[in-house]
mmCIF file of C-alpha atoms in Angstrom:
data_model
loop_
_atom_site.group_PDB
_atom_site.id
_atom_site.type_symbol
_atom_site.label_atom_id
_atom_site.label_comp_id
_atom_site.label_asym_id
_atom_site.label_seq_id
_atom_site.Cartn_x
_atom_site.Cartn_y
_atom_site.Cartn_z
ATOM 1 C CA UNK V 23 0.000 0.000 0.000
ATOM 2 C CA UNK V 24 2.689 2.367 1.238
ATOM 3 C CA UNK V 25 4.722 1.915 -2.291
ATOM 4 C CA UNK V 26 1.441 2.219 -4.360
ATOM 5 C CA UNK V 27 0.642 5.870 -2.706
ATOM 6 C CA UNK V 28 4.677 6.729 -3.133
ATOM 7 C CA UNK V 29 4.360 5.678 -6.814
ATOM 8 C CA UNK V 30 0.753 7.605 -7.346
ATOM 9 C CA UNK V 31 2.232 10.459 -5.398
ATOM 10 C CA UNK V 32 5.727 10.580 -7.661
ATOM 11 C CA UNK V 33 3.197 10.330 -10.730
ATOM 12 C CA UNK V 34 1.592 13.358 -9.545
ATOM 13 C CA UNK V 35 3.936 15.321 -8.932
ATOM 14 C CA UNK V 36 6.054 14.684 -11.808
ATOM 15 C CA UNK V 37 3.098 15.224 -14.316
ATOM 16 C CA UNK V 38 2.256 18.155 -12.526
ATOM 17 C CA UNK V 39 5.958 19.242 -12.696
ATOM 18 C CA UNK V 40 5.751 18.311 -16.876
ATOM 19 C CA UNK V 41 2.546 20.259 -17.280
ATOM 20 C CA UNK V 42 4.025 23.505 -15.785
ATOM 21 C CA UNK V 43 7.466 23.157 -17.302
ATOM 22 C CA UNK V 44 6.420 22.449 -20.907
ATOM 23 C CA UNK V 45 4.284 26.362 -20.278
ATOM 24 C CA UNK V 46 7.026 27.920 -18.276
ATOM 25 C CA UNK V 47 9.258 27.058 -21.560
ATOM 26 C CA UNK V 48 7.354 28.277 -23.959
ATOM 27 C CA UNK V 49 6.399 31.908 -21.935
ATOM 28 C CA UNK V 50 10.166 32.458 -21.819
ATOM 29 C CA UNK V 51 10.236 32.053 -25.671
ATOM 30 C CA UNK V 52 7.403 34.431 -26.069
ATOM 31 C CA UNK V 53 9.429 36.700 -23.858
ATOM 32 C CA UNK V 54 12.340 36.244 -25.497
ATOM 33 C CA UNK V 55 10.430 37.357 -29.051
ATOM 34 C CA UNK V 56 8.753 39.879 -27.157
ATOM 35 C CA UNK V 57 12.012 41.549 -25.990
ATOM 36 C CA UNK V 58 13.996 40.998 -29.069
ATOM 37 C CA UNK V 59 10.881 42.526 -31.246
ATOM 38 C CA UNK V 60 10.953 45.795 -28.543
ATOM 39 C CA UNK V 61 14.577 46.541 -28.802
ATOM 40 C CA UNK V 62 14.673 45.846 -33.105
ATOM 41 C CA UNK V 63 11.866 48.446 -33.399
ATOM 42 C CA UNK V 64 12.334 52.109 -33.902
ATOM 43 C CA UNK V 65 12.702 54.839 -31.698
ATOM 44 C CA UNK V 66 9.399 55.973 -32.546
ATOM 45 C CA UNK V 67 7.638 53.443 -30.735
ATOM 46 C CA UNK V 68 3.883 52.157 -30.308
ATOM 47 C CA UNK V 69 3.301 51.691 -26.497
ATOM 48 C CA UNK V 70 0.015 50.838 -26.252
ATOM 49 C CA UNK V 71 -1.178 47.279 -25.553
ATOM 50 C CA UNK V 72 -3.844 46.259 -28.036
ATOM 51 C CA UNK V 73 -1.539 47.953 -30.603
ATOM 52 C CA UNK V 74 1.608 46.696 -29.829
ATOM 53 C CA UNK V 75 1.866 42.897 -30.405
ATOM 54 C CA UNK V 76 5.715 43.025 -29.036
ATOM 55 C CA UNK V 77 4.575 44.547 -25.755
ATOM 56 C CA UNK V 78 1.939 41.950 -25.644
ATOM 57 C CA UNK V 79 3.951 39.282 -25.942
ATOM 58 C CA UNK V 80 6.065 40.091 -23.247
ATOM 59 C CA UNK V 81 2.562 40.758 -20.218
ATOM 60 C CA UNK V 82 1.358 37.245 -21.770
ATOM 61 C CA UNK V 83 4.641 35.349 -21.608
ATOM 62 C CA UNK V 84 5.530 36.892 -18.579
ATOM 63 C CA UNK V 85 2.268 36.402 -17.054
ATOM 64 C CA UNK V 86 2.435 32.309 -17.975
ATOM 65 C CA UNK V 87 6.176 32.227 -16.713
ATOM 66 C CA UNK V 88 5.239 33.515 -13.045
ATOM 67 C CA UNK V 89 2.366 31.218 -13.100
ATOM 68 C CA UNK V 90 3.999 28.183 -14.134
ATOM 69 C CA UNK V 91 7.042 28.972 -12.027
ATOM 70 C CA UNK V 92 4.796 28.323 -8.909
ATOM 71 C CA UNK V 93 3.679 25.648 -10.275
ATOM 72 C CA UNK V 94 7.049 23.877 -10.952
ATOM 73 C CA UNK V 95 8.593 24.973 -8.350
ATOM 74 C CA UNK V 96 5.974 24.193 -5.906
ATOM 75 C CA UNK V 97 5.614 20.895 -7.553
ATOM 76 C CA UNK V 98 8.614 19.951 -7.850
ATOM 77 C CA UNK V 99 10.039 21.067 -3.937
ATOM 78 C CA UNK V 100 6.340 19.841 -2.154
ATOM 79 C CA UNK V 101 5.531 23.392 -1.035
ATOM 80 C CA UNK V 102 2.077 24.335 -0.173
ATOM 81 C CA UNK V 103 2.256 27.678 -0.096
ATOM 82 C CA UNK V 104 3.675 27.909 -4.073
ATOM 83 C CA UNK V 105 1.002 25.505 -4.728
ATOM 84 C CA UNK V 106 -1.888 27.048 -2.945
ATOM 85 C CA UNK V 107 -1.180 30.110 -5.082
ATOM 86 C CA UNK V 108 -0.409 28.471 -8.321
ATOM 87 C CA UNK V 109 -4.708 26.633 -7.689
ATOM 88 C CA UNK V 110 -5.509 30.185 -6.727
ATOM 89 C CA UNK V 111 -4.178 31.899 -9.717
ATOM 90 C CA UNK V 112 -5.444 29.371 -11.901
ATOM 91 C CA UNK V 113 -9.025 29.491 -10.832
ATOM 92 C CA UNK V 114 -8.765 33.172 -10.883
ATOM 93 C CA UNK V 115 -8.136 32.683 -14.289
ATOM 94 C CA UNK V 116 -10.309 30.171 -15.017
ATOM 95 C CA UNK V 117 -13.540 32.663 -13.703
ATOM 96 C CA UNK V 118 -12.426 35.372 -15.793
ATOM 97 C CA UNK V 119 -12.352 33.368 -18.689
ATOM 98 C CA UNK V 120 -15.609 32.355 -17.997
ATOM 99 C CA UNK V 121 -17.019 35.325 -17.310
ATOM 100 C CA UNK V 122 -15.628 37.106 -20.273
ATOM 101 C CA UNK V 123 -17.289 34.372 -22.385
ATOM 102 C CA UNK V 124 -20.515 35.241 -20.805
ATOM 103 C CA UNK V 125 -20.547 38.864 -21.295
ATOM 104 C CA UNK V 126 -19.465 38.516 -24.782
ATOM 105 C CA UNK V 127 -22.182 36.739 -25.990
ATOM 106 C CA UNK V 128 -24.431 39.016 -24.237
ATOM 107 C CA UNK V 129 -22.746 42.218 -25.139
ATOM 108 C CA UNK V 130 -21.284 41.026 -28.596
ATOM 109 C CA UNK V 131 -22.797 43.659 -30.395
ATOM 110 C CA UNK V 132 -20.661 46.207 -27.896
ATOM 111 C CA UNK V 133 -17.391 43.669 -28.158
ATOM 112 C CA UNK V 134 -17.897 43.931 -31.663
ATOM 113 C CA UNK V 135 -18.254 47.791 -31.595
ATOM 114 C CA UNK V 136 -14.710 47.508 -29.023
ATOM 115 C CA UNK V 137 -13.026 45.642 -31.533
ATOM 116 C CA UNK V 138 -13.794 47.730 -34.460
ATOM 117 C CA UNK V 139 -12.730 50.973 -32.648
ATOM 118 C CA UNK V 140 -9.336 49.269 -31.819
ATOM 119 C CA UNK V 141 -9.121 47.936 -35.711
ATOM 120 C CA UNK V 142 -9.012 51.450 -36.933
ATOM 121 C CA UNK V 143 -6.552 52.489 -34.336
ATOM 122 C CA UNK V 144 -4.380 50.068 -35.550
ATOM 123 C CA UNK V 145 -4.854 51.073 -39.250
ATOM 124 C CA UNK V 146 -4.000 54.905 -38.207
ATOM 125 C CA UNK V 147 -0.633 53.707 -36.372
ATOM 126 C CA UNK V 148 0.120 51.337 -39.812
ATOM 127 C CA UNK V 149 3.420 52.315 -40.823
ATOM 128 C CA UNK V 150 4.348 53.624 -37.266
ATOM 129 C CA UNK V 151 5.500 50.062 -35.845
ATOM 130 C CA UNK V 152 6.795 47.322 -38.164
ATOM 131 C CA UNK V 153 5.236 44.475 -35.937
ATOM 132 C CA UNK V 154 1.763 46.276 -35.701
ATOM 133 C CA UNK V 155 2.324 46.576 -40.164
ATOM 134 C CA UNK V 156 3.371 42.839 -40.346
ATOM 135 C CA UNK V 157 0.401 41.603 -38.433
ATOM 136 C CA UNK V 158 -2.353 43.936 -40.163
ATOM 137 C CA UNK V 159 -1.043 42.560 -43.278
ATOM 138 C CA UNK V 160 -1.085 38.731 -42.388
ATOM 139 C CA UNK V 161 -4.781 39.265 -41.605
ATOM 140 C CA UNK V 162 -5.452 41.064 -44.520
ATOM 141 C CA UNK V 163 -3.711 38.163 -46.418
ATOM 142 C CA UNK V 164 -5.302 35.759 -44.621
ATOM 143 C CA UNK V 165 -9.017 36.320 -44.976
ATOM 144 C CA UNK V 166 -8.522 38.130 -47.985
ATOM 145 C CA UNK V 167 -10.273 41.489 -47.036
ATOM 146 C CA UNK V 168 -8.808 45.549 -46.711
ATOM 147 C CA UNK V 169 -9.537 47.914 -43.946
ATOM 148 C CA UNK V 170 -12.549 47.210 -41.401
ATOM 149 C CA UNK V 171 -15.253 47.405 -42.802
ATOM 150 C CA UNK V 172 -14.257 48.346 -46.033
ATOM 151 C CA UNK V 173 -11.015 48.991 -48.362
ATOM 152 C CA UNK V 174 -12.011 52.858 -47.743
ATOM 153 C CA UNK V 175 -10.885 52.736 -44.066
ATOM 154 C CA UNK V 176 -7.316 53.435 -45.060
ATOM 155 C CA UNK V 177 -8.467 56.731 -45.907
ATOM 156 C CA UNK V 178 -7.850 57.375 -42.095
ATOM 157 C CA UNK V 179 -3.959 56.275 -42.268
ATOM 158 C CA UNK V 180 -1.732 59.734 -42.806
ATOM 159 C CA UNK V 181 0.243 57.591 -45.717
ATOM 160 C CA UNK V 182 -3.122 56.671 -47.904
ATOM 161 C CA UNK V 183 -5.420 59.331 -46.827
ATOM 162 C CA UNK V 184 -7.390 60.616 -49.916
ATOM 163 C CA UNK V 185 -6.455 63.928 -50.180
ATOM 164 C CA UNK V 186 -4.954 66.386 -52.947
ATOM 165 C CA UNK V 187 -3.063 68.019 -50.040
ATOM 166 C CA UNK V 188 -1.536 64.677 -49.162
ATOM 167 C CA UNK V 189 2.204 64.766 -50.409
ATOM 168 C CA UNK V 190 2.768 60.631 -50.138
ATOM 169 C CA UNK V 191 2.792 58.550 -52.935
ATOM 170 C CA UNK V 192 0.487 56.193 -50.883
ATOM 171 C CA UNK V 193 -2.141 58.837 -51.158
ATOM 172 C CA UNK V 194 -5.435 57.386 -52.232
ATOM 173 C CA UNK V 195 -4.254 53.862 -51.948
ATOM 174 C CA UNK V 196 -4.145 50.672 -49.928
ATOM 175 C CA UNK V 197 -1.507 48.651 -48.416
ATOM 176 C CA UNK V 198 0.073 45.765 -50.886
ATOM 177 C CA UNK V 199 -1.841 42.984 -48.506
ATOM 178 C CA UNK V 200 -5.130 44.252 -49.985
ATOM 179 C CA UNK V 201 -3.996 43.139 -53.515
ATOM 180 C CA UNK V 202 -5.725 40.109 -55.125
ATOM 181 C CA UNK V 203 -3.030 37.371 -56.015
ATOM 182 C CA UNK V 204 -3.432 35.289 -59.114
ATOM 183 C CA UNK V 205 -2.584 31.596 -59.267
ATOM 184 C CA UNK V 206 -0.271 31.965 -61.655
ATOM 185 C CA UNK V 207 1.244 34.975 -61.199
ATOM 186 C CA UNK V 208 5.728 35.129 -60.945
ATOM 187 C CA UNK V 209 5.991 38.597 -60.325
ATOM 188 C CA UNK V 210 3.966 40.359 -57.817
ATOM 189 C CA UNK V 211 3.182 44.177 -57.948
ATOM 190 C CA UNK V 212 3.304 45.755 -54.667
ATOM 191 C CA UNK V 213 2.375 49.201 -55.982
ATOM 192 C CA UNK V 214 -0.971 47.057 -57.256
ATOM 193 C CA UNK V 215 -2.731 49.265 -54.254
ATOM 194 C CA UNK V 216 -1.699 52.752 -55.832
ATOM 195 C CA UNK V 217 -4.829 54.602 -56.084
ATOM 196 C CA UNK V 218 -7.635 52.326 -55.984
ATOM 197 C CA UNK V 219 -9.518 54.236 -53.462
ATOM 198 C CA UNK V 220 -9.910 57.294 -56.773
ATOM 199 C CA UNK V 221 -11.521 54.613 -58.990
ATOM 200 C CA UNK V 222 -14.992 52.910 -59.257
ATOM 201 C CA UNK V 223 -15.659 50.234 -57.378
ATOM 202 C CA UNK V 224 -16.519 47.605 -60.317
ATOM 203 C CA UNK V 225 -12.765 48.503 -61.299
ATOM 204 C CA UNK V 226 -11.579 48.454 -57.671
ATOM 205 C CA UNK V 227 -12.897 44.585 -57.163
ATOM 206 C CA UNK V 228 -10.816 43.465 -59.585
ATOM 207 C CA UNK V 229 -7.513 44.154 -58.402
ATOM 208 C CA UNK V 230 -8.160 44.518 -54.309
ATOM 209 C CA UNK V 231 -10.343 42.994 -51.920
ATOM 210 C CA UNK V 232 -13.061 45.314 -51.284
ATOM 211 C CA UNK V 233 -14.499 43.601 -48.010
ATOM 212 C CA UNK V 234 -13.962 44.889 -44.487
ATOM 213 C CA UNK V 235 -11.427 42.360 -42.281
ATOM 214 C CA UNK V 236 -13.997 42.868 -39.232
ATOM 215 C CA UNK V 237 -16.697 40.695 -41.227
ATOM 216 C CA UNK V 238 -14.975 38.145 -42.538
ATOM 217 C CA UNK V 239 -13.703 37.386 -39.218
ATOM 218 C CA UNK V 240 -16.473 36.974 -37.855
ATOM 219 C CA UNK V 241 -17.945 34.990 -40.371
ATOM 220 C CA UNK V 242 -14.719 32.963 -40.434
ATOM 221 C CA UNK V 243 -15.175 32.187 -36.799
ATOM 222 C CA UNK V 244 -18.887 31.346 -37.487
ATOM 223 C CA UNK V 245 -17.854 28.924 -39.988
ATOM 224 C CA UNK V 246 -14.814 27.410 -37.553
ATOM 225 C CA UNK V 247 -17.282 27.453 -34.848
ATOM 226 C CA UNK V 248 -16.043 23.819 -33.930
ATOM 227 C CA UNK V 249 -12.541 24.402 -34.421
ATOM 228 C CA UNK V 250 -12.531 27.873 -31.926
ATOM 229 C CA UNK V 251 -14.715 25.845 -29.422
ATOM 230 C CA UNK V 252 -12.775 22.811 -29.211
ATOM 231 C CA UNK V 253 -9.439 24.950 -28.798
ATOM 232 C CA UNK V 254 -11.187 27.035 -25.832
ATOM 233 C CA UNK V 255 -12.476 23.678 -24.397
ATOM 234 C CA UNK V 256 -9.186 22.039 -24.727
ATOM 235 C CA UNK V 257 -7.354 25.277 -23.184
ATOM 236 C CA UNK V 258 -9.751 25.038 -19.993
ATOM 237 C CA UNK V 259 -9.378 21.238 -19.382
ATOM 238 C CA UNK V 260 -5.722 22.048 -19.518
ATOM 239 C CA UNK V 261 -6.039 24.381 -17.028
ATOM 240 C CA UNK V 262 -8.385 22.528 -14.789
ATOM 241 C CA UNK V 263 -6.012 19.367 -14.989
ATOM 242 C CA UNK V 264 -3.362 21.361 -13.560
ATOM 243 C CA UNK V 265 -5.609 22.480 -10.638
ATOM 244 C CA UNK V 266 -6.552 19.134 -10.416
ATOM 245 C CA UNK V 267 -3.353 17.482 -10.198
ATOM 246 C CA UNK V 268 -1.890 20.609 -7.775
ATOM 247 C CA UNK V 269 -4.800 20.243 -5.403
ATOM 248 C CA UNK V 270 -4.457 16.317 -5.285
ATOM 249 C CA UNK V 271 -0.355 16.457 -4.294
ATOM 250 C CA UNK V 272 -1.360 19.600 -2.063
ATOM 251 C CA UNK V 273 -4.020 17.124 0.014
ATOM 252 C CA UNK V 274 -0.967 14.776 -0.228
ATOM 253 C CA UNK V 275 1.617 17.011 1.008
ATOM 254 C CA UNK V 276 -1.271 17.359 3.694
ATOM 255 C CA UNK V 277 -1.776 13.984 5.086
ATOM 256 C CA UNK V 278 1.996 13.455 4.591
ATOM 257 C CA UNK V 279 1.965 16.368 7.585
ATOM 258 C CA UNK V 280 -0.376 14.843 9.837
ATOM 259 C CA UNK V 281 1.172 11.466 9.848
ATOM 260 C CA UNK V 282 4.674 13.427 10.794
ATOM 261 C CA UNK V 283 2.597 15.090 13.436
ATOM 262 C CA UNK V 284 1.240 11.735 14.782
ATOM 263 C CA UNK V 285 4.358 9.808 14.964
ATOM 264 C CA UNK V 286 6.042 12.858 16.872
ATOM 265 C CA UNK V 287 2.745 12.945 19.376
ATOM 266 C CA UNK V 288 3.290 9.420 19.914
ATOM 267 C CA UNK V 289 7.215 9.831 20.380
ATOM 268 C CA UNK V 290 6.372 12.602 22.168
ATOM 269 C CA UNK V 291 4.691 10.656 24.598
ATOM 270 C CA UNK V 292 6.341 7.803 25.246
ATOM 271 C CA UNK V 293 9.212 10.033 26.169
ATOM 272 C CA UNK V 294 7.533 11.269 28.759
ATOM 273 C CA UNK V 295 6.068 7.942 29.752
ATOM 274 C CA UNK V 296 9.800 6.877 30.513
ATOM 275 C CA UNK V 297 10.948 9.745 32.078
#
């Protein structure tokens, strides 16, 4: 019996240990890109949050490594008190998760609203921060739209703003990531964006993608509806596991104590029996 609770306690711990190591890893690596993206940027700097995926990066992954530190730590050393606050992190966590789910399907018309407000802050700051550029224009690429919710949005950048009085040779045009991309095209034109907010729109759908990114996200995540479920799902068991597992080698660690305490009650005694 005593070797079977040793073995299922050393399992425990050790998964435990696994589960929190494999995390703390990979928040040091998004620290690590974090930190590396901050310093390669330019002294004119974006530093707010939503807008700056490098500063991002570096909260988030040094959020996870402080949690998961705790956790290995505590795991791996048997004390309580890391553990106790690695559970009550975790659950922390876990309820605003949960609640944040909640109120967004309530309020998703406001969330939506949120999100769109922060979309065209990020297309005024385009050109400003290299990171902030690179990921407006994967998205672009990605679900092949321009601007929020339309290619006319970029109107609102300095660089393609539609105006006579605007001396950049961006002026009435898009980014490059708006472009549509043939099949079989060799060369690609990255001034195929020049313009294309001065001409017609039956002319404009031909050589950019006219629909706003806001939109066919959401209908993308409509139509993944399984796929974004099942990876929210799968992050929450995760989590729960681990506050499984740390709450089962913290009742452990527990009984472990009150044994100790017993056996030096009952030495205790007989000490004073002899004496």
């Amino acid at each position: 019996m005593k070797t079977r609770r040793k073995k299922s306690f050393r399992a425990i711990k050790y998964t435990l240990f696994v589960f929190c190591y494999i995390f703390w890893v990979f928040s040091a690596v998004l620290i690590a890109v974090g930190v590396y993206a901050k310093i390669a940027k330019e002294s004119d700097v974006v530093d707010t949050l939503m807008a700056d995926p490098a500063l991002l990066l570096i909260i988030v992954g040094s959020l996870m490594f402080t949690i998961t530190f705790l956790g290995c730590f505590g795991a791996l050393r048997n004390i309580s008190l890391l553990l106790n606050m690695f559970v009550g992190v975790l659950l922390i966590i876990l309820l605003l998760q949960i609640t944040a789910a909640v109120l967004g399907l309530l309020f998703s018309e406001k969330v939506q609203e949120r999100t769109e407000q922060l979309m065209i802050k990020a297309i005024v700051r385009y050109r400003d921060d290299q990171d902030l550029e690179n990921v407006i224009d994967f998205v672009q690429k990605k679900f092949k739209c321009c601007g929020v919710d339309s290619y006319l949005d970029w109107s609102k950048n300095m660089y393609f703003n539609a105006s006579d009085q605007n001396p950049s040779l961006e002026a009435y045009g898009v980014p490059f990531s708006c472009c549509i991309r043939l099949k079989n095209e060799t060369m690609f034109n990255s001034m195929c964006g020049y313009e294309t907010q001065k001409m017609k729109k039956s002319v404009v759908s031909r050589l950019i993608y006219t629909a706003g990114c806001l939109d066919e996200m959401v209908w993308w995540g409509k139509q993944n509806l399984l796929l974004v479920g099942g990876m929210t799902l799968a992050l929450l068991c995760i989590e729960i596991c681990m506050m499984s597992l740390a709450s089962v080698q913290l009742s452990q660690i527990r009984s472990v104590q009150q044994k100790k305490r017993k056996r030096n009650k009952t030495k205790n005694l007989c000490c004073n029996r002899k004496s």
